[in-house]
Amino acid sequence: MTQHTLDASSITRGDGLVDKAYKVIRDAILSRRLAPGSRLSVPEFARQLDISRSPVREAIARIEYEGLAESTSHRGAVVVQIGLDELISIYDLREVLEGLAARLATRAADTTVIDDLEQNWQAHHDAVESGDVERHMELDAAFHGHIRDAAGNLRLSDNLRQLQGQIRIAMTTTVARRGGMDAALAEHRTLIDAIRGGDPAVAENVARDHITRLRESLHDAALADHHHIDERHET
């Protein structure tokens, strides 16, 4: 059986072990150190993290609730495997929710929100210029996270966070589209300008167009590669 090593550096004694175990396991899933189909072993993870099984069990239950893992009859919890059809459905839902987040964020946006988005965009620009795909994915997710936070709707934020996690898992098998990082960066620029402009309807439309383009790019890429997916696709 393949051994999956977790990074236990953030685990300390005391309160909050469930949260810390959750973060370590979730990060391993999203960074693809735990690939789709990998078994989430409570005893093994407890041993690696040097904590009891109870917080690990609770952490895995939370990860299942987020849709990043699922229970099986013979293997226990495993990292979910998301196919193209399901991924397209996820993007359909994400389009609506990201549009709403942009609308709400525009209503609430202040200079701090705009500054955070601008700083993210500059760092993202540098990553794209250097061709750093992993950094691109990280900053892309952070950009949408800033907008979710600015929207101020916890239920909306939770739903989008869950979708984003599932998308990151699926990206372990998605084709990289040439120019995809450049397109995402340009669309983020347009969305920042729309939020700064203060018209919620415009910002919503820009956000929805951005996700629509991602969905269409994903579909075209999968068809071009006979539905084989490479980890470099934008999120």
Backbone as numpy.savetxt, mean C-alpha at the origin, in Angstrom:
# Nx Ny Nz CAx CAy CAz Cx Cy Cz
10.86 -26.91 4.72 10.02 -25.72 4.72 10.90 -24.47 4.72
10.56 -23.49 3.91 11.32 -22.25 3.83 11.20 -21.46 5.12
12.33 -20.99 5.65 12.32 -20.17 6.85 12.22 -18.71 6.43
11.29 -18.00 7.02 11.12 -16.58 6.74 11.58 -15.81 7.97
12.61 -15.01 7.81 13.19 -14.29 8.93 12.54 -12.92 9.07
12.11 -12.63 10.30 11.52 -11.33 10.59 12.57 -10.42 11.21
12.39 -9.13 11.02 13.26 -8.13 11.63 12.72 -7.81 13.01
13.40 -8.32 14.04 12.91 -8.16 15.42 13.49 -6.93 16.11
14.15 -6.06 15.38 14.86 -4.95 16.01 13.94 -3.98 16.74
12.67 -3.92 16.31 11.75 -2.96 16.95 10.96 -3.57 18.09
11.18 -4.86 18.40 10.45 -5.52 19.47 11.15 -5.30 20.79
10.43 -4.78 21.77 10.96 -4.58 23.11 9.98 -5.12 24.13
10.48 -5.36 25.32 9.62 -5.84 26.39 8.64 -4.76 26.82
7.54 -5.17 27.40 6.58 -4.21 27.93 5.29 -4.22 27.15
4.52 -3.16 27.32 3.23 -3.07 26.66 3.40 -2.87 25.15
2.35 -3.17 24.41 2.34 -2.90 22.99 2.98 -3.97 22.14
3.15 -5.19 22.66 3.77 -6.25 21.88 2.93 -6.66 20.68
1.61 -6.59 20.82 0.74 -6.92 19.69 0.99 -5.93 18.55
1.02 -4.65 18.87 1.26 -3.63 17.85 2.62 -3.81 17.19
3.62 -4.13 17.99 4.97 -4.27 17.45 5.10 -5.52 16.58
4.50 -6.62 17.04 4.51 -7.84 16.23 3.75 -7.62 14.93
2.63 -6.93 15.03 1.83 -6.61 13.84 2.66 -5.82 12.83
3.36 -4.81 13.29 4.16 -3.98 12.39 5.26 -4.79 11.71
5.96 -5.62 12.49 7.06 -6.40 11.93 6.56 -7.39 10.87
5.47 -8.09 11.19 4.94 -9.08 10.24 4.36 -8.39 9.01
3.62 -7.30 9.23 3.04 -6.56 8.11 4.13 -6.02 7.19
5.18 -5.46 7.78 6.29 -4.93 6.98 6.94 -6.04 6.16
7.06 -7.23 6.75 7.65 -8.36 6.02 6.79 -8.76 4.84
5.47 -8.65 5.00 4.55 -8.96 3.90 4.66 -7.91 2.79
4.61 -6.64 3.18 4.60 -5.57 2.18 5.96 -5.40 1.49
7.03 -5.80 2.18 8.36 -5.74 1.56 8.68 -7.00 0.77
7.72 -7.94 0.77 7.82 -9.18 -0.01 8.84 -10.17 0.54
9.32 -9.94 1.77 10.12 -10.98 2.42 9.23 -12.17 2.79
7.96 -11.90 3.00 6.94 -12.95 3.11 6.10 -12.87 1.84
6.35 -13.77 0.92 5.70 -13.73 -0.39 4.27 -14.25 -0.32
3.44 -13.92 -1.31 2.09 -14.48 -1.38 2.13 -16.00 -1.26
1.26 -16.54 -0.40 1.23 -17.97 -0.17 2.07 -18.42 1.01
2.92 -17.52 1.54 3.75 -17.89 2.69 2.90 -18.14 3.93
3.26 -19.15 4.69 2.54 -19.48 5.91 2.96 -18.54 7.03
2.00 -18.06 7.80 2.27 -17.21 8.95 2.22 -18.08 10.20
3.37 -18.58 10.60 3.46 -19.54 11.70 3.58 -18.82 13.03
2.58 -19.00 13.89 2.61 -18.37 15.21 3.81 -18.84 16.01
4.06 -20.15 16.15 5.21 -20.59 16.94 6.55 -20.08 16.39
6.70 -20.12 15.07 7.97 -19.68 14.47 8.18 -18.19 14.64
7.15 -17.39 14.42 7.29 -15.95 14.58 7.53 -15.57 16.04
6.85 -16.25 16.95 7.07 -15.98 18.38 8.52 -16.28 18.76
9.07 -17.36 18.20 10.46 -17.70 18.47 11.40 -16.64 17.91
11.17 -16.22 16.68 12.05 -15.23 16.06 11.99 -13.89 16.77
10.81 -13.52 17.23 10.64 -12.21 17.87 10.90 -12.27 19.37
11.09 -13.49 19.88 11.38 -13.70 21.30 10.28 -13.13 22.19
9.03 -13.42 21.81 7.88 -13.03 22.61 6.94 -14.24 22.69
5.90 -14.14 23.50 4.96 -15.25 23.62 4.09 -15.35 22.37
3.37 -16.46 22.26 2.56 -16.68 21.07 1.31 -15.80 21.03
0.81 -15.40 22.18 -0.45 -14.66 22.22 -0.42 -13.36 21.41
0.58 -12.47 21.61 0.59 -11.24 20.79 0.80 -11.52 19.31
1.54 -12.57 18.97 1.73 -12.92 17.57 0.40 -13.36 16.96
-0.33 -14.18 17.72 -1.63 -14.66 17.24 -2.58 -13.49 17.00
-2.59 -12.52 17.93 -3.46 -11.35 17.77 -3.01 -10.49 16.59
-1.70 -10.37 16.41 -1.18 -9.58 15.29 -1.59 -10.20 13.96
-1.50 -11.51 13.85 -1.88 -12.19 12.61 -3.38 -12.05 12.36
-4.18 -12.10 13.43 -5.62 -11.91 13.28 -5.92 -10.52 12.72
-5.17 -9.52 13.16 -5.36 -8.16 12.65 -4.96 -8.08 11.17
-3.90 -8.76 10.82 -3.45 -8.78 9.43 -4.48 -9.47 8.54
-5.10 -10.53 9.05 -6.18 -11.19 8.31 -7.35 -10.23 8.12
-7.69 -9.48 9.17 -8.80 -8.53 9.09 -8.55 -7.48 8.02
-7.29 -7.10 7.84 -6.93 -6.11 6.82 -6.96 -6.68 5.41
-7.09 -7.99 5.30 -7.12 -8.59 3.99 -5.75 -8.93 3.43
-4.72 -8.87 4.27 -3.37 -9.20 3.81 -3.04 -10.67 3.98
-3.86 -11.39 4.75 -3.67 -12.82 4.95 -5.05 -13.47 5.02
-5.08 -14.78 4.86 -6.34 -15.51 4.94 -6.10 -16.86 5.60
-7.12 -17.37 6.26 -7.02 -18.67 6.93 -7.30 -19.79 5.93
-6.54 -20.86 6.05 -6.76 -22.05 5.23 -7.02 -23.23 6.15
-7.64 -24.25 5.61 -8.04 -25.39 6.45 -6.86 -26.22 6.91
-5.79 -26.26 6.14 -4.68 -27.16 6.46 -3.40 -26.46 6.88
-3.23 -25.19 6.46 -1.96 -24.50 6.72 -2.09 -23.34 7.68
-3.27 -23.05 8.16 -3.45 -21.87 8.99 -3.46 -20.62 8.15
-2.99 -19.51 8.71 -2.99 -18.24 7.99 -1.84 -18.19 6.99
-2.14 -17.69 5.78 -1.12 -17.51 4.75 -1.29 -16.12 4.13
-0.21 -15.59 3.57 -0.28 -14.31 2.86 -1.16 -14.49 1.63
-2.07 -13.54 1.41 -3.03 -13.68 0.31 -2.32 -13.62 -1.04
-2.91 -14.30 -2.01 -2.48 -14.22 -3.40 -3.62 -13.56 -4.18
-3.33 -12.45 -4.83 -4.35 -11.65 -5.49 -4.14 -11.72 -7.00
-5.15 -12.22 -7.71 -5.07 -12.34 -9.16 -5.45 -11.05 -9.86
-5.29 -11.04 -11.18 -5.54 -9.83 -11.97 -6.98 -9.35 -11.86
-7.94 -10.26 -11.98 -9.35 -9.85 -11.93 -9.68 -9.19 -10.60
-9.19 -9.78 -9.51 -9.45 -9.19 -8.20 -8.74 -7.85 -8.06
-7.54 -7.76 -8.61 -6.80 -6.51 -8.53 -7.51 -5.39 -9.28
-8.07 -5.70 -10.43 -8.84 -4.70 -11.18 -10.04 -4.24 -10.36
-10.70 -5.17 -9.68 -11.84 -4.82 -8.83 -11.41 -3.91 -7.68
-10.24 -4.19 -7.13 -9.70 -3.35 -6.06 -9.47 -1.93 -6.57
-8.94 -1.81 -7.78 -8.71 -0.48 -8.35 -10.02 0.24 -8.64
-11.06 -0.49 -9.03 -12.37 0.13 -9.24 -12.84 0.80 -7.96
-12.70 0.09 -6.84 -13.11 0.64 -5.55 -12.17 1.76 -5.12
-10.89 1.56 -5.35 -9.92 2.57 -4.95 -10.16 3.90 -5.67
-10.58 3.83 -6.92 -10.85 5.06 -7.68 -11.87 5.94 -6.96
-12.95 5.32 -6.50 -14.00 6.07 -5.82 -13.50 6.62 -4.49
-12.81 5.78 -3.72 -12.38 6.18 -2.38 -11.27 7.22 -2.43
-10.33 7.09 -3.36 -9.27 8.11 -3.47 -9.85 9.44 -3.93
-10.88 9.38 -4.78 -11.54 10.61 -5.18 -12.19 11.31 -4.00
-12.87 10.53 -3.17 -13.50 11.10 -1.97 -12.45 11.66 -1.02
-11.36 10.93 -0.85 -10.29 11.41 0.03 -9.74 12.75 -0.45
-9.55 12.88 -1.76 -9.04 14.14 -2.31 -10.04 15.27 -2.11
-11.32 14.97 -2.28 -12.37 15.98 -2.07 -12.34 16.48 -0.62
-12.32 15.54 0.33 -12.33 15.91 1.74 -11.04 16.61 2.14
-9.92 16.14 1.60 -8.64 16.76 1.93 -8.58 18.20 1.43
-9.17 18.46 0.28 -9.17 19.82 -0.27 -9.97 20.76 0.62
-11.07 20.27 1.15 -11.87 21.09 2.06 -11.09 21.46 3.32
-10.26 20.51 3.78 -9.57 20.70 5.06 -8.14 21.18 4.92
-7.63 21.26 3.69 -6.20 21.50 3.48 -5.76 22.85 4.01
-4.61 22.84 4.70 -3.97 24.08 5.14 -2.53 24.04 4.63
-1.74 25.00 5.06 -0.36 25.08 4.56 0.46 23.86 4.96
0.15 23.27 6.11 0.89 22.08 6.55 0.65 20.91 5.61
-0.60 20.71 5.21 -0.93 19.63 4.27 -0.21 19.84 2.94
-0.27 21.06 2.42 0.38 21.36 1.15 1.89 21.17 1.25
2.47 21.63 2.37 3.92 21.48 2.56 4.32 20.01 2.59
3.53 19.18 3.28 3.83 17.74 3.35 3.79 17.11 1.96
2.78 17.49 1.18 2.67 16.95 -0.18 3.82 17.42 -1.07
4.22 18.68 -0.91 5.32 19.21 -1.71 6.64 18.51 -1.36
6.87 18.30 -0.07 8.10 17.61 0.35 8.13 16.19 -0.18
6.97 15.53 -0.13 6.88 14.18 -0.67 7.18 14.19 -2.17
6.60 15.16 -2.87 6.77 15.21 -4.32 8.23 15.41 -4.69
8.94 16.27 -3.96 10.34 16.52 -4.28 11.18 15.26 -4.06
10.93 14.57 -2.94 11.66 13.32 -2.68 11.31 12.27 -3.74
10.04 12.25 -4.14 9.59 11.31 -5.17 10.28 11.63 -6.50
10.36 12.90 -6.82 11.03 13.34 -8.05 12.47 12.83 -8.07
13.16 12.97 -6.94 14.55 12.52 -6.87 14.65 11.00 -7.06
13.69 10.27 -6.49 13.69 8.81 -6.63 13.46 8.40 -8.08
12.54 9.08 -8.74 12.25 8.77 -10.14 13.46 9.10 -11.02
14.10 10.24 -10.75 15.28 10.63 -11.52 16.39 9.60 -11.41
16.52 8.99 -10.22 17.58 8.01 -10.00 17.16 6.59 -10.37
15.88 6.42 -10.75 15.40 5.10 -11.13 15.21 4.16 -9.96
15.01 4.69 -8.76 14.86 3.88 -7.55 13.41 3.42 -7.43
13.12 2.20 -7.89 11.74 1.70 -7.93 11.18 1.50 -6.53
11.98 0.93 -5.62 11.49 0.68 -4.27 11.14 1.99 -3.56
12.01 2.98 -3.72 11.74 4.29 -3.10 10.52 4.94 -3.74
10.37 4.77 -5.04 9.17 5.27 -5.74 7.91 4.68 -5.12
7.89 3.38 -4.92 6.70 2.73 -4.36 6.42 3.23 -2.95
7.48 3.39 -2.17 7.33 3.88 -0.79 6.75 5.29 -0.77
7.28 6.17 -1.60 6.83 7.57 -1.60 5.46 7.72 -2.25
5.16 6.87 -3.23 3.83 6.87 -3.84 2.78 6.55 -2.78
3.04 5.50 -2.00 2.11 5.13 -0.94 2.00 6.23 0.11
3.14 6.85 0.45 3.13 7.92 1.45 2.34 9.13 0.97
2.43 9.44 -0.32 1.68 10.57 -0.89 0.18 10.38 -0.67
-0.31 9.21 -1.02 -1.73 8.94 -0.84 -2.08 8.87 0.65
-1.12 8.45 1.47 -1.34 8.45 2.91 -1.53 9.86 3.46
-0.76 10.82 2.96 -0.92 12.21 3.39 -2.33 12.72 3.07
-2.82 12.37 1.90 -4.16 12.81 1.50 -5.22 12.14 2.36
-5.06 10.85 2.63 -6.00 10.15 3.52 -6.04 10.82 4.88
-4.86 11.12 5.42 -4.81 11.74 6.75 -5.48 13.11 6.74
-5.24 13.88 5.69 -5.83 15.22 5.60 -7.34 15.15 5.46
-7.86 14.07 4.87 -9.31 13.93 4.70 -10.03 13.86 6.04
-9.36 13.31 7.05 -9.93 13.31 8.39 -11.08 12.35 8.62
-11.17 11.30 7.81 -12.25 10.32 7.95 -11.60 8.96 8.23
-11.70 8.50 9.47 -11.00 7.29 9.89 -11.47 6.05 9.13
-12.76 5.94 8.90 -13.27 4.77 8.19 -12.75 4.75 6.74
-12.76 5.90 6.11 -12.22 6.00 4.75 -10.74 5.65 4.74
-10.01 6.18 5.71 -8.58 5.92 5.78 -8.28 4.44 5.97
-9.04 3.79 6.85 -8.84 2.35 7.10 -9.08 1.54 5.84
-10.15 1.87 5.11 -10.47 1.13 3.89 -9.40 1.32 2.82
-8.92 2.54 2.67 -7.88 2.79 1.67 -6.56 2.13 2.07
-6.26 2.14 3.34 -5.02 1.49 3.81 -5.06 0.00 3.52
-6.22 -0.61 3.73 -6.37 -2.03 3.44 -6.16 -2.31 1.95
-6.79 -1.49 1.11 -6.63 -1.67 -0.33 -5.18 -1.49 -0.76
-4.51 -0.50 -0.17 -3.12 -0.23 -0.54 -2.24 -1.42 -0.20
-2.50 -2.03 0.96 -1.72 -3.20 1.34 -1.92 -4.35 0.37
-3.16 -4.59 -0.03 -3.44 -5.66 -0.98 -2.80 -5.39 -2.33
-2.79 -4.13 -2.73 -2.16 -3.76 -4.00 -0.65 -4.01 -3.93
-0.02 -3.66 -2.81 1.41 -3.89 -2.67 1.75 -5.37 -2.77
0.90 -6.22 -2.19 1.12 -7.66 -2.29 1.03 -8.10 -3.74
0.00 -7.65 -4.43 -0.20 -8.05 -5.82 0.93 -7.57 -6.71
1.56 -6.46 -6.34 2.62 -5.92 -7.17 3.85 -6.81 -7.21
3.90 -7.87 -6.39 5.01 -8.82 -6.48 4.96 -9.55 -7.80
3.81 -9.45 -8.48 3.69 -10.16 -9.76 3.19 -9.27 -10.89
3.47 -7.94 -10.86 2.93 -7.02 -11.89 4.01 -6.46 -12.79
3.69 -6.32 -14.04 4.66 -5.85 -15.03 4.98 -4.37 -14.85
6.25 -4.02 -14.95 6.65 -2.61 -14.93 6.33 -2.00 -16.28
5.62 -0.89 -16.26 5.32 -0.19 -17.50 6.35 0.92 -17.69
6.92 0.95 -18.86 7.92 1.98 -19.13 7.27 3.36 -19.00
7.91 4.23 -18.24 7.38 5.57 -18.04 6.34 5.66 -16.95
6.04 4.53 -16.28 5.00 4.54 -15.26 5.32 5.44 -14.08
6.58 5.45 -13.65 6.98 6.30 -12.53 6.85 7.77 -12.91
7.27 8.11 -14.11 7.16 9.50 -14.58 5.70 9.95 -14.63
4.83 9.06 -15.11 3.41 9.40 -15.20 2.81 9.62 -13.82
3.16 8.74 -12.88 2.64 8.89 -11.51 3.09 10.20 -10.90
4.36 10.54 -11.10 4.90 11.78 -10.55 4.18 12.99 -11.13
3.95 13.00 -12.44 3.26 14.12 -13.08 1.83 14.24 -12.58
1.17 13.11 -12.38 -0.21 13.13 -11.90 -0.28 13.58 -10.44
0.71 13.24 -9.65 0.76 13.73 -8.28 0.91 15.25 -8.27
1.73 15.77 -9.20 1.90 17.23 -9.32 0.56 17.90 -9.61
-0.20 17.32 -10.53 -1.50 17.88 -10.88 -2.45 17.83 -9.70
-2.39 16.76 -8.92 -3.29 16.62 -7.77 -2.93 17.61 -6.67
-1.64 17.81 -6.42 -1.23 18.82 -5.44 -1.76 20.19 -5.85
-1.61 20.53 -7.11 -2.08 21.84 -7.59 -3.59 21.96 -7.45
-4.31 20.86 -7.68 -5.77 20.90 -7.55 -6.18 21.10 -6.09
-5.50 20.42 -5.17 -5.81 20.59 -3.75 -5.48 22.01 -3.31
-4.34 22.53 -3.76 -3.98 23.90 -3.43 -5.00 24.89 -4.00
-5.56 24.57 -5.16 -6.55 25.45 -5.78 -7.84 25.57 -5.01
-8.13 24.61 -4.15 -9.26 24.72 -3.24 -10.61 24.30 -3.77
-10.67 23.69 -4.96 -11.94 23.23 -5.51 -12.05 21.72 -5.29
-12.89 21.28 -4.33 -12.99 19.85 -4.01 -13.37 18.99 -5.21
-14.27 19.48 -6.07 -14.72 18.69 -7.22 -13.58 18.46 -8.21
-12.78 19.48 -8.43 -11.64 19.34 -9.34 -10.64 18.33 -8.78
-10.34 18.45 -7.50 -9.39 17.53 -6.87 -9.89 16.09 -6.94
-11.19 15.89 -6.71 -11.76 14.55 -6.79 -11.59 13.97 -8.20
-11.88 14.77 -9.21 -11.76 14.29 -10.59 -10.32 13.95 -10.95
-9.39 14.78 -10.49 -7.97 14.51 -10.77 -7.53 13.21 -10.11
-7.95 13.02 -8.87 -7.58 11.79 -8.15 -8.16 10.56 -8.83
-9.42 10.65 -9.24 -10.06 9.51 -9.89 -9.41 9.21 -11.24
-9.06 10.25 -11.99 -8.38 10.05 -13.27 -7.03 9.36 -13.06
-6.34 9.73 -11.99 -5.05 9.12 -11.66 -5.20 7.62 -11.43
-6.18 7.22 -10.64 -6.37 5.79 -10.35 -6.89 5.06 -11.58
-7.73 5.72 -12.36 -8.21 5.09 -13.61 -7.05 4.78 -14.53
-6.12 5.72 -14.66 -4.95 5.48 -15.51 -4.11 4.32 -14.99
-3.97 4.22 -13.66 -3.22 3.10 -13.07 -3.90 1.77 -13.39
-5.22 1.77 -13.26 -5.96 0.52 -13.53 -5.80 0.11 -14.99
-5.92 1.06 -15.89 -5.79 0.74 -17.32 -4.36 0.30 -17.66
-3.38 0.94 -17.03 -1.99 0.56 -17.25 -1.73 -0.85 -16.75
-2.30 -1.16 -15.61 -2.16 -2.51 -15.04 -2.75 -3.55 -15.98
-3.94 -3.27 -16.48 -4.61 -4.23 -17.36 -3.81 -4.42 -18.65
-3.36 -3.32 -19.25 -2.59 -3.41 -20.49 -1.28 -4.15 -20.27
-0.64 -3.89 -19.12 0.63 -4.55 -18.82 0.44 -6.05 -18.66
-0.62 -6.43 -17.98 -0.87 -7.85 -17.76 -1.15 -8.57 -19.07
-1.92 -7.93 -19.94 -2.20 -8.53 -21.25 -0.92 -8.66 -22.08
-0.09 -7.62 -22.03 1.14 -7.64 -22.82 2.09 -8.73 -22.36
2.01 -9.07 -21.09 2.92 -10.07 -20.54 2.21 -11.40 -20.27
1.07 -11.58 -20.92 0.29 -12.81 -20.76 -0.07 -13.07 -19.30
-0.40 -11.99 -18.61 -0.89 -12.03 -17.24 0.18 -12.46 -16.23
1.45 -12.38 -16.64 2.51 -12.59 -15.66 2.86 -11.22 -15.09
3.01 -11.13 -13.76 3.16 -9.84 -13.10 4.56 -9.69 -12.50
5.14 -8.50 -12.62 6.48 -8.22 -12.06 6.36 -7.19 -10.95
7.21 -7.28 -9.96 7.07 -6.49 -8.74 7.28 -5.00 -8.91
7.64 -4.55 -10.08 8.00 -3.14 -10.20 6.86 -2.21 -10.58
5.69 -2.71 -10.75 4.60 -1.83 -11.17 4.32 -0.77 -10.11
3.96 0.42 -10.55 3.63 1.49 -9.63 2.40 1.16 -8.81
2.29 1.77 -7.67 1.13 1.60 -6.80 0.43 2.92 -6.64
